[in-house]
Coordinates of C-alpha atoms in Angstrom, one line a residue:
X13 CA -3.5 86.7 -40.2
X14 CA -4.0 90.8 -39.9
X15 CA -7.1 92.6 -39.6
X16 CA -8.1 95.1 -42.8
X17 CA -7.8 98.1 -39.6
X18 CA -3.6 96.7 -39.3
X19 CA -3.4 96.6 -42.7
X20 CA -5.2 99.8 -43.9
X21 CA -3.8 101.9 -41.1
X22 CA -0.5 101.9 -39.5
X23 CA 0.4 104.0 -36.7
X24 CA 3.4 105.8 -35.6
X25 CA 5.6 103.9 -33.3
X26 CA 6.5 105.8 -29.5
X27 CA 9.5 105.2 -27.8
X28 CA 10.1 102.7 -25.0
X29 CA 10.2 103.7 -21.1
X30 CA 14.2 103.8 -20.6
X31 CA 14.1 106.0 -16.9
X32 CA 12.5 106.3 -14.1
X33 CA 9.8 108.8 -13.9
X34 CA 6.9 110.6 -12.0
X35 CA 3.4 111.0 -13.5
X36 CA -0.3 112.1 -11.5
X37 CA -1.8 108.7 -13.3
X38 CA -0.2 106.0 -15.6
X39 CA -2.4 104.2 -17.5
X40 CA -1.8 100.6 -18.4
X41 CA -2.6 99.4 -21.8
X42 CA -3.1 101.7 -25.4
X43 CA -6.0 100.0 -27.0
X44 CA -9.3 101.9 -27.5
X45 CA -9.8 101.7 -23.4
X46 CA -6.3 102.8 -22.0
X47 CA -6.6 105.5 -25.3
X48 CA -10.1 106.6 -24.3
X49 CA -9.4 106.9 -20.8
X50 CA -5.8 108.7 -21.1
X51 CA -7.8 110.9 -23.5
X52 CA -10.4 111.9 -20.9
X53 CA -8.1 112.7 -18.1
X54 CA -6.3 114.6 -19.8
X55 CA -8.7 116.5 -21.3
X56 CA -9.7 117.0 -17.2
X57 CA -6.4 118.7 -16.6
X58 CA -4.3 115.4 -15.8
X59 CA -1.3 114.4 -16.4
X60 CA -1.2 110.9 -17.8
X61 CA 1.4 108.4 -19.1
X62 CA 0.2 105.4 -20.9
X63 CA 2.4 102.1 -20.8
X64 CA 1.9 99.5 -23.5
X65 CA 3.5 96.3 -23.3
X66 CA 3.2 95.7 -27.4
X67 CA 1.7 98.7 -30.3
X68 CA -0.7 101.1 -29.6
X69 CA -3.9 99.0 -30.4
X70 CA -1.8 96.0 -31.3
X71 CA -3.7 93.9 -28.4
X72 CA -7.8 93.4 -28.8
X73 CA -8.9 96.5 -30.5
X74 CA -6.7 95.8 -34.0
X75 CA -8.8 92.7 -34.5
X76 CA -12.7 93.9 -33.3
X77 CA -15.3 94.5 -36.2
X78 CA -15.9 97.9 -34.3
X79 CA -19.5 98.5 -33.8
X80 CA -20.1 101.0 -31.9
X81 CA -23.6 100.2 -30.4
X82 CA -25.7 99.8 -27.2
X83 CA -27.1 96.2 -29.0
X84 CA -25.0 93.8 -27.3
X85 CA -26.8 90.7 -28.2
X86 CA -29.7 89.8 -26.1
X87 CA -28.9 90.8 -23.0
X88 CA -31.8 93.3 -21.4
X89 CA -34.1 90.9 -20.9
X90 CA -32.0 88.9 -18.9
X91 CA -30.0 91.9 -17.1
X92 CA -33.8 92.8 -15.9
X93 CA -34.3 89.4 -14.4
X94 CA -30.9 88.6 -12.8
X95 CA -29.7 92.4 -11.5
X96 CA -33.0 94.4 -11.9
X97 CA -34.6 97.0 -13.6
X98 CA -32.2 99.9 -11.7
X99 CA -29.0 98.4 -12.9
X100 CA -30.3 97.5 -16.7
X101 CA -31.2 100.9 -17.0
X102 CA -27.8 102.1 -16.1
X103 CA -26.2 100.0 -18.3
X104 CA -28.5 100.5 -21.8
X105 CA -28.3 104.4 -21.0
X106 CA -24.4 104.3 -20.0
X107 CA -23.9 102.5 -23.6
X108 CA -26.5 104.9 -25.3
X109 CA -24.2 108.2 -23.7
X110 CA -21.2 106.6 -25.3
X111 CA -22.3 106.5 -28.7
X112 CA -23.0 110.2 -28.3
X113 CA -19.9 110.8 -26.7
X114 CA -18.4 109.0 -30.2
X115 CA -19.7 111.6 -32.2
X116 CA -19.1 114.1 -30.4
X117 CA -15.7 113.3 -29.6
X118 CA -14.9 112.4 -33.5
X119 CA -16.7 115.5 -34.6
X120 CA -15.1 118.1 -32.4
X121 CA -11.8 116.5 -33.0
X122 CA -12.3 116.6 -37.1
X123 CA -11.0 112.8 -37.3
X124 CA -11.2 111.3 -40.4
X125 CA -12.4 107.3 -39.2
X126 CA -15.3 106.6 -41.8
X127 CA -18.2 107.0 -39.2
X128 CA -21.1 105.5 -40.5
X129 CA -24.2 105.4 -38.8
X130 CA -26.1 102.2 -38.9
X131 CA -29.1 100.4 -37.9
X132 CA -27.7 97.3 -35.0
X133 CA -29.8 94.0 -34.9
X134 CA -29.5 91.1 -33.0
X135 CA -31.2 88.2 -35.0
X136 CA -33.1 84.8 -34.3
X137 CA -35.2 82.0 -34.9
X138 CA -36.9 82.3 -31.8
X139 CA -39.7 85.2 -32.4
X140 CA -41.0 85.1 -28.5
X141 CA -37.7 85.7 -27.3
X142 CA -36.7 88.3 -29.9
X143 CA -40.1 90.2 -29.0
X144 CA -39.5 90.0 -25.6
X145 CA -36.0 91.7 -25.5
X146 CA -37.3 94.5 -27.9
X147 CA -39.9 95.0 -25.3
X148 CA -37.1 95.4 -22.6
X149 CA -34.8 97.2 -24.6
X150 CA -37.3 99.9 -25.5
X151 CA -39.1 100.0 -22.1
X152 CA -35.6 101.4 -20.9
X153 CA -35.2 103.7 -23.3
X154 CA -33.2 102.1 -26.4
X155 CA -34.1 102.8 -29.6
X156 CA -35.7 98.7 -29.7
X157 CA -38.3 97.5 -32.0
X158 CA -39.0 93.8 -33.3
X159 CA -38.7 93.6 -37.4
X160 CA -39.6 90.8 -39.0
X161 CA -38.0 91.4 -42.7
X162 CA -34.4 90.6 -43.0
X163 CA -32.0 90.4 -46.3
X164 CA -29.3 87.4 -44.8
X165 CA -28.4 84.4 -45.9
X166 CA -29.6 82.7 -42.7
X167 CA -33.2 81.7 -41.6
X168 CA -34.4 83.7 -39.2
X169 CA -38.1 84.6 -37.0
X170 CA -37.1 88.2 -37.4
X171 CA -34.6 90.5 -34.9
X172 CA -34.4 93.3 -32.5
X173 CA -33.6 96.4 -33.9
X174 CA -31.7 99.7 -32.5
X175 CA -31.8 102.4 -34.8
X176 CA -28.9 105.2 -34.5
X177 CA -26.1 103.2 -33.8
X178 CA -22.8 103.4 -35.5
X179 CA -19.4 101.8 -36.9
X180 CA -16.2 103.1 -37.8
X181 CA -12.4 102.7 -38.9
X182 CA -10.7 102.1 -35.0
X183 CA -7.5 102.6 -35.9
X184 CA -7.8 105.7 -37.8
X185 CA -9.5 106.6 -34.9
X186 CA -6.9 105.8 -32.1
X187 CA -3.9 107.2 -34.5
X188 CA -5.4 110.6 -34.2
X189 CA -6.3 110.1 -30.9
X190 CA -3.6 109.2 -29.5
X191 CA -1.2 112.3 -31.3
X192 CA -1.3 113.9 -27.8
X193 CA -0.7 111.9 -25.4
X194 CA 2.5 110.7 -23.8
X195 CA 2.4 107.2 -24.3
X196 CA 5.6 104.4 -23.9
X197 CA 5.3 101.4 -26.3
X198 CA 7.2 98.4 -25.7
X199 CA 6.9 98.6 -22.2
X200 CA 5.6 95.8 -20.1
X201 CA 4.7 96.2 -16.3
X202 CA 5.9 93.5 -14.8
X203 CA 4.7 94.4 -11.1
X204 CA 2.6 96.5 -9.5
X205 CA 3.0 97.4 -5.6
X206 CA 1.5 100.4 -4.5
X207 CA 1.8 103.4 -6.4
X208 CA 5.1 102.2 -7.8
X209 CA 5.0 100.4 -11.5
X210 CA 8.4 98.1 -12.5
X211 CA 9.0 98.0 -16.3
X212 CA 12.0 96.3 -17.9
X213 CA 13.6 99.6 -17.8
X214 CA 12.5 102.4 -15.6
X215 CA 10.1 102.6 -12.9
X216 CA 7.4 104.8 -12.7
X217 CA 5.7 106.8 -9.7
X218 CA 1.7 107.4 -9.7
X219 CA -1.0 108.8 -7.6
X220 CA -3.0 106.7 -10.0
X221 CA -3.2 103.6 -11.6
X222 CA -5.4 102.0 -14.4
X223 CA -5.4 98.4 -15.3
X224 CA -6.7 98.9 -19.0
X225 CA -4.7 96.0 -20.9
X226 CA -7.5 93.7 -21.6
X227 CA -7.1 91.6 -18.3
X228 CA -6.0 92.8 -15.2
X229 CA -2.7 90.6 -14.5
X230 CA -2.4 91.2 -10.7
X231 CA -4.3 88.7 -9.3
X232 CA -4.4 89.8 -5.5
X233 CA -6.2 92.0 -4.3
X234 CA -9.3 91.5 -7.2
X235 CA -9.6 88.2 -7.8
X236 CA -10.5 89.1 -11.4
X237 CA -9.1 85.5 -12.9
X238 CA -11.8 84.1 -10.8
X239 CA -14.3 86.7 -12.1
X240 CA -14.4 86.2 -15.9
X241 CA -13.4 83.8 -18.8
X242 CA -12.1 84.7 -22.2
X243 CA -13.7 83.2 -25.5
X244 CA -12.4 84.0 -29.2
X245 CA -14.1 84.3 -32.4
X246 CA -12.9 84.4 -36.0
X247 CA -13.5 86.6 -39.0
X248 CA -13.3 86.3 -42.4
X249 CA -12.8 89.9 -45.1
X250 CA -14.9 89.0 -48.1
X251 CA -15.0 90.7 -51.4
X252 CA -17.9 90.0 -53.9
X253 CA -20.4 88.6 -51.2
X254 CA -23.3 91.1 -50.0
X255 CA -24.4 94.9 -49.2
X256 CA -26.0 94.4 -45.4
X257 CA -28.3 97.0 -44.4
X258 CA -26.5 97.5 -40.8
X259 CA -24.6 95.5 -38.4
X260 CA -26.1 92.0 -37.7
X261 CA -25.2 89.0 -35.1
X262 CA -26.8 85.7 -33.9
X263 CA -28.9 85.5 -30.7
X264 CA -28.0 81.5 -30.9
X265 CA -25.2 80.0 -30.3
X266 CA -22.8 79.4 -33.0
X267 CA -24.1 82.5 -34.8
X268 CA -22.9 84.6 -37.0
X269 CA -22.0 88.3 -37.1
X270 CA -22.7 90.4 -40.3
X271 CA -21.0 93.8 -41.5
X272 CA -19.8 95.9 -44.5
X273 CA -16.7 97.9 -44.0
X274 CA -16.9 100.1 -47.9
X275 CA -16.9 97.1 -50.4
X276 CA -16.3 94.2 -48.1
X277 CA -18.5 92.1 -46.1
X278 CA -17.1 91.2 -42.4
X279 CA -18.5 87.8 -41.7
X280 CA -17.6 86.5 -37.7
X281 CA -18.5 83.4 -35.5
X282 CA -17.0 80.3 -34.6
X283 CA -17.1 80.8 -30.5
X284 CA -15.5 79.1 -28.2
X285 CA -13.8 79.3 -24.9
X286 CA -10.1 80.0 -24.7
X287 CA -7.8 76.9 -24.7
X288 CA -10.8 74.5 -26.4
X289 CA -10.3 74.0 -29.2
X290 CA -8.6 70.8 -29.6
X291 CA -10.2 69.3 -32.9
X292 CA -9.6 73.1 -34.9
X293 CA -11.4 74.3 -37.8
X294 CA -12.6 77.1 -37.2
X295 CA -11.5 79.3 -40.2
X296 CA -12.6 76.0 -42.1
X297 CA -16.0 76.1 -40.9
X298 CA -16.2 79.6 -41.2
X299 CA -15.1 79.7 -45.0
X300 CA -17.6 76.6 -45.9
X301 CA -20.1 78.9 -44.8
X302 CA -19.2 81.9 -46.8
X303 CA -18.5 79.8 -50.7
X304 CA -22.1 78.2 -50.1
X305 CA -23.5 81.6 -49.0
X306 CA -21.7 83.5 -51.7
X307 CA -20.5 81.4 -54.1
X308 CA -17.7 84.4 -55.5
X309 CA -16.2 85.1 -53.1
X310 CA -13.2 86.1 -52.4
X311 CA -11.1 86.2 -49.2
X312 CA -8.9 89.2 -48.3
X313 CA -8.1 88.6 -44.7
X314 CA -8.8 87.0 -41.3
X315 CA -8.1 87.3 -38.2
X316 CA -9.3 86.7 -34.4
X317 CA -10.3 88.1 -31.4
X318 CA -10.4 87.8 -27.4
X319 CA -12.6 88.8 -25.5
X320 CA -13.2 88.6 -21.9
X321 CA -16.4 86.8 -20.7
X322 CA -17.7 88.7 -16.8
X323 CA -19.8 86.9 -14.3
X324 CA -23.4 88.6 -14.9
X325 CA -22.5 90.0 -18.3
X326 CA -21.8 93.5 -17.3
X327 CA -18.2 95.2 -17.3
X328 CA -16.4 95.9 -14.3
X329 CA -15.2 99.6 -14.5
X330 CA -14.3 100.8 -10.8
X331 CA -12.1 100.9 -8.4
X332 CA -9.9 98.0 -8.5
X333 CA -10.1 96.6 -4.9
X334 CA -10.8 98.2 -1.8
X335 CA -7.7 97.4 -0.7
X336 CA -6.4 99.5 -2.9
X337 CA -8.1 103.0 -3.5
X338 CA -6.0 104.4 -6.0
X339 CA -5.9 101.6 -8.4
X340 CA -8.5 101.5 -11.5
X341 CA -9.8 98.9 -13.7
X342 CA -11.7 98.6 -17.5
X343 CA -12.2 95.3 -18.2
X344 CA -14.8 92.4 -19.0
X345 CA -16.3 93.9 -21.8
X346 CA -18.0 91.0 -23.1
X347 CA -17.2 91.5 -26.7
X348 CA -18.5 95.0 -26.9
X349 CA -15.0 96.9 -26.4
X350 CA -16.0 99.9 -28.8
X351 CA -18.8 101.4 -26.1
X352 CA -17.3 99.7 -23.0
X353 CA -13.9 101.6 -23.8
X354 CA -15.9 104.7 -24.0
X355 CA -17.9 103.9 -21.0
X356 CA -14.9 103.0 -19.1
X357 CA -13.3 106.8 -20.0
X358 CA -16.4 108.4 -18.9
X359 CA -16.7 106.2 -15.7
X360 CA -13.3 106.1 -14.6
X361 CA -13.1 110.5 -15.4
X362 CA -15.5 111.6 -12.8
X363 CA -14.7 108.5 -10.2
X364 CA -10.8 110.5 -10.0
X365 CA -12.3 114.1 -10.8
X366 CA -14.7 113.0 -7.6
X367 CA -17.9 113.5 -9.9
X368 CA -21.1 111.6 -9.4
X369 CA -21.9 109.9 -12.4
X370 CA -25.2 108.1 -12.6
X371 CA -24.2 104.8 -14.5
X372 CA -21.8 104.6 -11.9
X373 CA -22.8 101.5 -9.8
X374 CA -23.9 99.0 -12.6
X375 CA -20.5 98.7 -13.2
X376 CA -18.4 98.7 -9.9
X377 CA -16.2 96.0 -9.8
X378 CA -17.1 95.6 -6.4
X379 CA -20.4 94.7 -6.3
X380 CA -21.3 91.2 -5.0
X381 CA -24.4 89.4 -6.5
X382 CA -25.8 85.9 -5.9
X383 CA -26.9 86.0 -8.9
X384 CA -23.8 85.3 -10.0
X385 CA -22.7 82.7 -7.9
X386 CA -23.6 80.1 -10.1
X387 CA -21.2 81.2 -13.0
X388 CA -18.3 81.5 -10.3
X389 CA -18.7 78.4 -9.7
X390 CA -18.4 77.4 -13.3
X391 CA -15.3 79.4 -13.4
X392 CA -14.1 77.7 -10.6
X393 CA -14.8 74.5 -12.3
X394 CA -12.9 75.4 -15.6
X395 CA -9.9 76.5 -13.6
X396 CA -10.3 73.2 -11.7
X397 CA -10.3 71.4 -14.6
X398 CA -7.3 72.9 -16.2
X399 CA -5.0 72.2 -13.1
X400 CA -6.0 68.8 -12.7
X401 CA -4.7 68.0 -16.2
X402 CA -1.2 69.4 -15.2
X403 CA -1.0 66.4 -12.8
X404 CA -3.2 63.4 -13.9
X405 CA -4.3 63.4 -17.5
X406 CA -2.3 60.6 -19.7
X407 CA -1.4 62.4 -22.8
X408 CA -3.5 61.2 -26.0
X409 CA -0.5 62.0 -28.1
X410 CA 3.6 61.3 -28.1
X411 CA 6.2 63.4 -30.0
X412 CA 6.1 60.6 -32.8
X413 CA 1.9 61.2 -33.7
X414 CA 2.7 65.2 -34.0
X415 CA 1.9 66.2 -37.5
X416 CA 4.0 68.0 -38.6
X417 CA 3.3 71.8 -38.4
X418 CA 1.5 71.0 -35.7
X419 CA 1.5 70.9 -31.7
X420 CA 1.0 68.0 -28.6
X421 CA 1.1 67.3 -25.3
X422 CA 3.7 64.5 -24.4
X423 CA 5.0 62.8 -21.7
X424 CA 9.1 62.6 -21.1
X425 CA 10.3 61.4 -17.7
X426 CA 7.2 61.7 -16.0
X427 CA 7.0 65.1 -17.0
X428 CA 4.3 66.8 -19.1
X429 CA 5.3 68.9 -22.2
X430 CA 3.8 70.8 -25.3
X431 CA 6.0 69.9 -28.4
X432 CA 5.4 71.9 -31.7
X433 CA 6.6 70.1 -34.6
X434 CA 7.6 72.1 -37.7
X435 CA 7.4 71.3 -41.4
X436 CA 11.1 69.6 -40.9
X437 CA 10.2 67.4 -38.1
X438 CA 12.2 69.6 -35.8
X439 CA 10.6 69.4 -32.3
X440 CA 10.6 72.6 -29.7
X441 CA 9.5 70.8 -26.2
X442 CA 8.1 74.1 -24.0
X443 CA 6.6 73.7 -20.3
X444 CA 2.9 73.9 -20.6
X445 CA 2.4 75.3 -16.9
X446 CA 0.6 78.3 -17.9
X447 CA 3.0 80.9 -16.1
X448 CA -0.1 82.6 -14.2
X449 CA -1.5 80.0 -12.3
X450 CA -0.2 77.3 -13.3
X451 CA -2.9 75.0 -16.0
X452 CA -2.1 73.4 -18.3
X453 CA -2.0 74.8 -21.9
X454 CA -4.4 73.8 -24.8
X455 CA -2.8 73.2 -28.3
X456 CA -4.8 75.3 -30.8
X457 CA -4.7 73.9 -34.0
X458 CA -6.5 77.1 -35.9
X459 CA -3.9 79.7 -34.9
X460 CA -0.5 77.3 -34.0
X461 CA -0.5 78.7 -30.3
X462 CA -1.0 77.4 -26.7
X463 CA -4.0 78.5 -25.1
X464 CA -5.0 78.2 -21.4
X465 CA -8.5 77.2 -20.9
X466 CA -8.6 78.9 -17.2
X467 CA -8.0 82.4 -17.8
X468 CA -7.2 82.7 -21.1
X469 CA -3.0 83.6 -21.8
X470 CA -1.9 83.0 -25.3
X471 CA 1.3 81.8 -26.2
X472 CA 2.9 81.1 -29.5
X473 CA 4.3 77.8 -31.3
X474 CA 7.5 78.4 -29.8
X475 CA 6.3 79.1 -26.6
X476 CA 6.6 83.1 -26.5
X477 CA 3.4 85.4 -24.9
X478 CA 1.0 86.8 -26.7
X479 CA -1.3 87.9 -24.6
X480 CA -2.0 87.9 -20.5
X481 CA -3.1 87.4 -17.7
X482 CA 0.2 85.8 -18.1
X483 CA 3.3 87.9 -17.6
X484 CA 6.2 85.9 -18.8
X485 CA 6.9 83.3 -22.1
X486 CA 6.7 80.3 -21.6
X487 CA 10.2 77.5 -20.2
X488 CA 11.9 76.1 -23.5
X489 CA 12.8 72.6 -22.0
X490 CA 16.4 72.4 -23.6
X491 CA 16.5 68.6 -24.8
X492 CA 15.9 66.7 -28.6
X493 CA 12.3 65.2 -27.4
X494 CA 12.6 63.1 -31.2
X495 CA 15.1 60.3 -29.7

């Protein structure tokens, strides 16, 4: 399962860290944020080092459907009501600035990434509501109207639309972008104190530090695990199914997102919340929905994406704690990675440059608002939830009900483990203690992996990370579970 952007455009592999070494800032993380921000400072007159754990892009921003846009669903409205006209404002002209910065950027760089602008909707059946977002949305300067005529296969009372948006190629993008940088691949940090980051080979010494690797794996000071939730969504690469006039997704849930990329059609949904997804069927669902929508279609790839989910919907781009004033973080981009990457590199460039910027305080991971103190405690409740299973739920499933290709929780000596199960009735017994925090893991039946419904770490069949907060694969419990 590859995205069309891994398939159509590989980039050139960097070294690995294998000394120690000295740098003014290290970035964390080369997807479009740690990229974008690297970028920037540089550009400043820094000197930067980025450290990626995996590929350049080979975490988040290989699978988006890269819209680059300041339509992030309907979300003005509601940023008006909850954190005030002030701060909504920031936000819609920070995202608006980042388009720009797109073109300008791609332009006066000469890279080739199949910029296209675009018209962005966010669509409904709800006609009140939709009018009442466009109203927000254009009373703080977007480019917002209500339409009423829309060619989808869905029923719909109309949509918002923003005119001048864009989309693009992302890893055509990156691989250009990234020519100049110094950057380490297959480098994890495995702890940060201070200015001082370990990797598996070499240490490195910073004035500066960014967390830009999705989610922020140092849990004190920040508290970000208790700040934000991931959710993941699926995508299906269609030939032979529609033209779309612009870049389209549901105001519901359990919508569906709509784009072209030249000849194919880019159909997403299928939300849910990391680690539940028990019953599965998510690509199934999905595909039902494209053969009765376009009955010739034909499927060319699919993939999925992460995304992670903040407290009042809006990023946190800042300084990391105030307990520690050299550390930086870009995350919680709420699905819209493509302008929050740039808004992070704009943000985070004048914040160590010691500019003013004016979008700056929307975003400050910082800020405290009781707005949002219901939704910590939701977090709080889903955490909750996932470490009272390690303890006390009895197990639905033993080794012996695991289909075959398939995973389980069992129970063996009053202990709890995940047991994948391949086509040859082998079993590989893992410890399902998420290696964070400690829930317990979710089989998901969709992608073979183990999920964690608290904060989100992915891990494969056999047990090995594929993405954080978690730093570490998961124990192999070294005993035949099929006795």
């Amino acid at each position: 399962m590859e995205s069309i952007w891994s398939q159509l455009c590989p980039i050139r592999e960097r070294a690995s860290l294998q000394q120690d070494i000295n740098c003014e800032i290290a970035v964390i993380g080369a997807g479009m944020a740690g990229i974008l921000i690297a970028y920037e400072l540089q550009k400043s007159g820094h000197q930067v080092v980025v450290l990626e754990a995996n590929r350049i892009a080979g975490g988040q921003t290989r699978n988006t459907t890269a819209k680059i846009t300041s339509q992030h669903g309907m979300i003005y409205h509601k940023l008006m009501e909850t954190l005030g006209e002030t701060t909504a404002r920031q936000y819609a002209l920070a995202n608006e600035a980042a388009i720009q910065e797109y073109r300008t950027l791609i332009a006066s760089e000469g890279i080739d990434c199949d910029l296209e602008e675009r018209s962005a909707y966010v669509y409904g059946t709800d006609e009140k509501q939709l009018r009442a977002e466009a109203e927000a949305a254009a009373g703080l300067g977007l480019p917002a109207a209500f339409v009423s005529e829309l060619s989808l296969p869905v029923p719909t009372a109309g949509a918002v639309r923003f005119g001048h948006q864009a989309q693009f190629h992302p890893l055509k993008f990156l691989s250009a972008l990234s020519d100049g940088l110094a950057i380490f691949e297959h480098t994890p940090v495995r702890t940060v104190k201070d200015n001082r980051l370990a990797t598996d080979h070499g240490t490195v010494q910073a004035e500066h530090i960014i967390f830009a690797c999705h989610y922020p794996f140092v849990n004190f000071p920040g508290m970000y695990f208790a700040r934000m939730h991931q959710e993941r969504s699926y995508v299906l690469a269609l030939k032979h199914a529609m033209q779309v006039d612009g870049m389209f997704v549901g105001a519901e849930t359990g919508g569906y997102s709509f784009r072209n990329y030249g000849d194919l059609l880019l159909l997403g949904g299928m939300n849910h919340r990391t680690g539940e997804n028990a019953a599965g069927g998510r690509y199934a669902r999905l595909r039902q929905k494209a053969n009765a929508w376009f009955p010739h279609c034909e499927e060319v790839a699919c993939w999925s994406a992460q995304d992670c989910m903040p407290l009042d919907s809006v990023p946190y781009i800042g300084q990391y704690a105030s307990r520690q004033p050299n550390w930086y973080v870009a995350t919680g981009f709420q699905k819209w990675g493509m302008t929050s990457s740039m808004v992070s590199a704009m943000l985070l460039r004048d914040q160590i440059d010691g500019k003013e910027n004016p979008y700056a305080s929307a975003f400050d991971p910082r800020r405290f608002d009781t707005a949002a103190l219901p939704s910590l405690a939701n977090e709080g409740g889903h955490a909750a939830k996932g470490l009272f299973k390690r303890f006390f739920q009895i197990p639905a499933e033993q080794a012996a009900r695991i289909p075959a290709g398939h995973g389980g929780v069992v129970q063996q000596d009053g202990k709890k483990l995940g047991v994948y199960k391949d086509e040859q009735g082998t079993l590989y017994p893992v410890d399902i203690r998420c290696p964070h925090l400690g829930c317990q893991l979710e089989w998901n039946p969709d992608e073979k992996s183990w999920d964690c419904p608290c904060h989100g770490s992915r891990f494969d069949k056999f047990g090995h990370l594929i993405s954080g907060p978690a730093q570490q694969s998961l124990c192999e419990i070294p005993q035949d579970t099929s006795k």
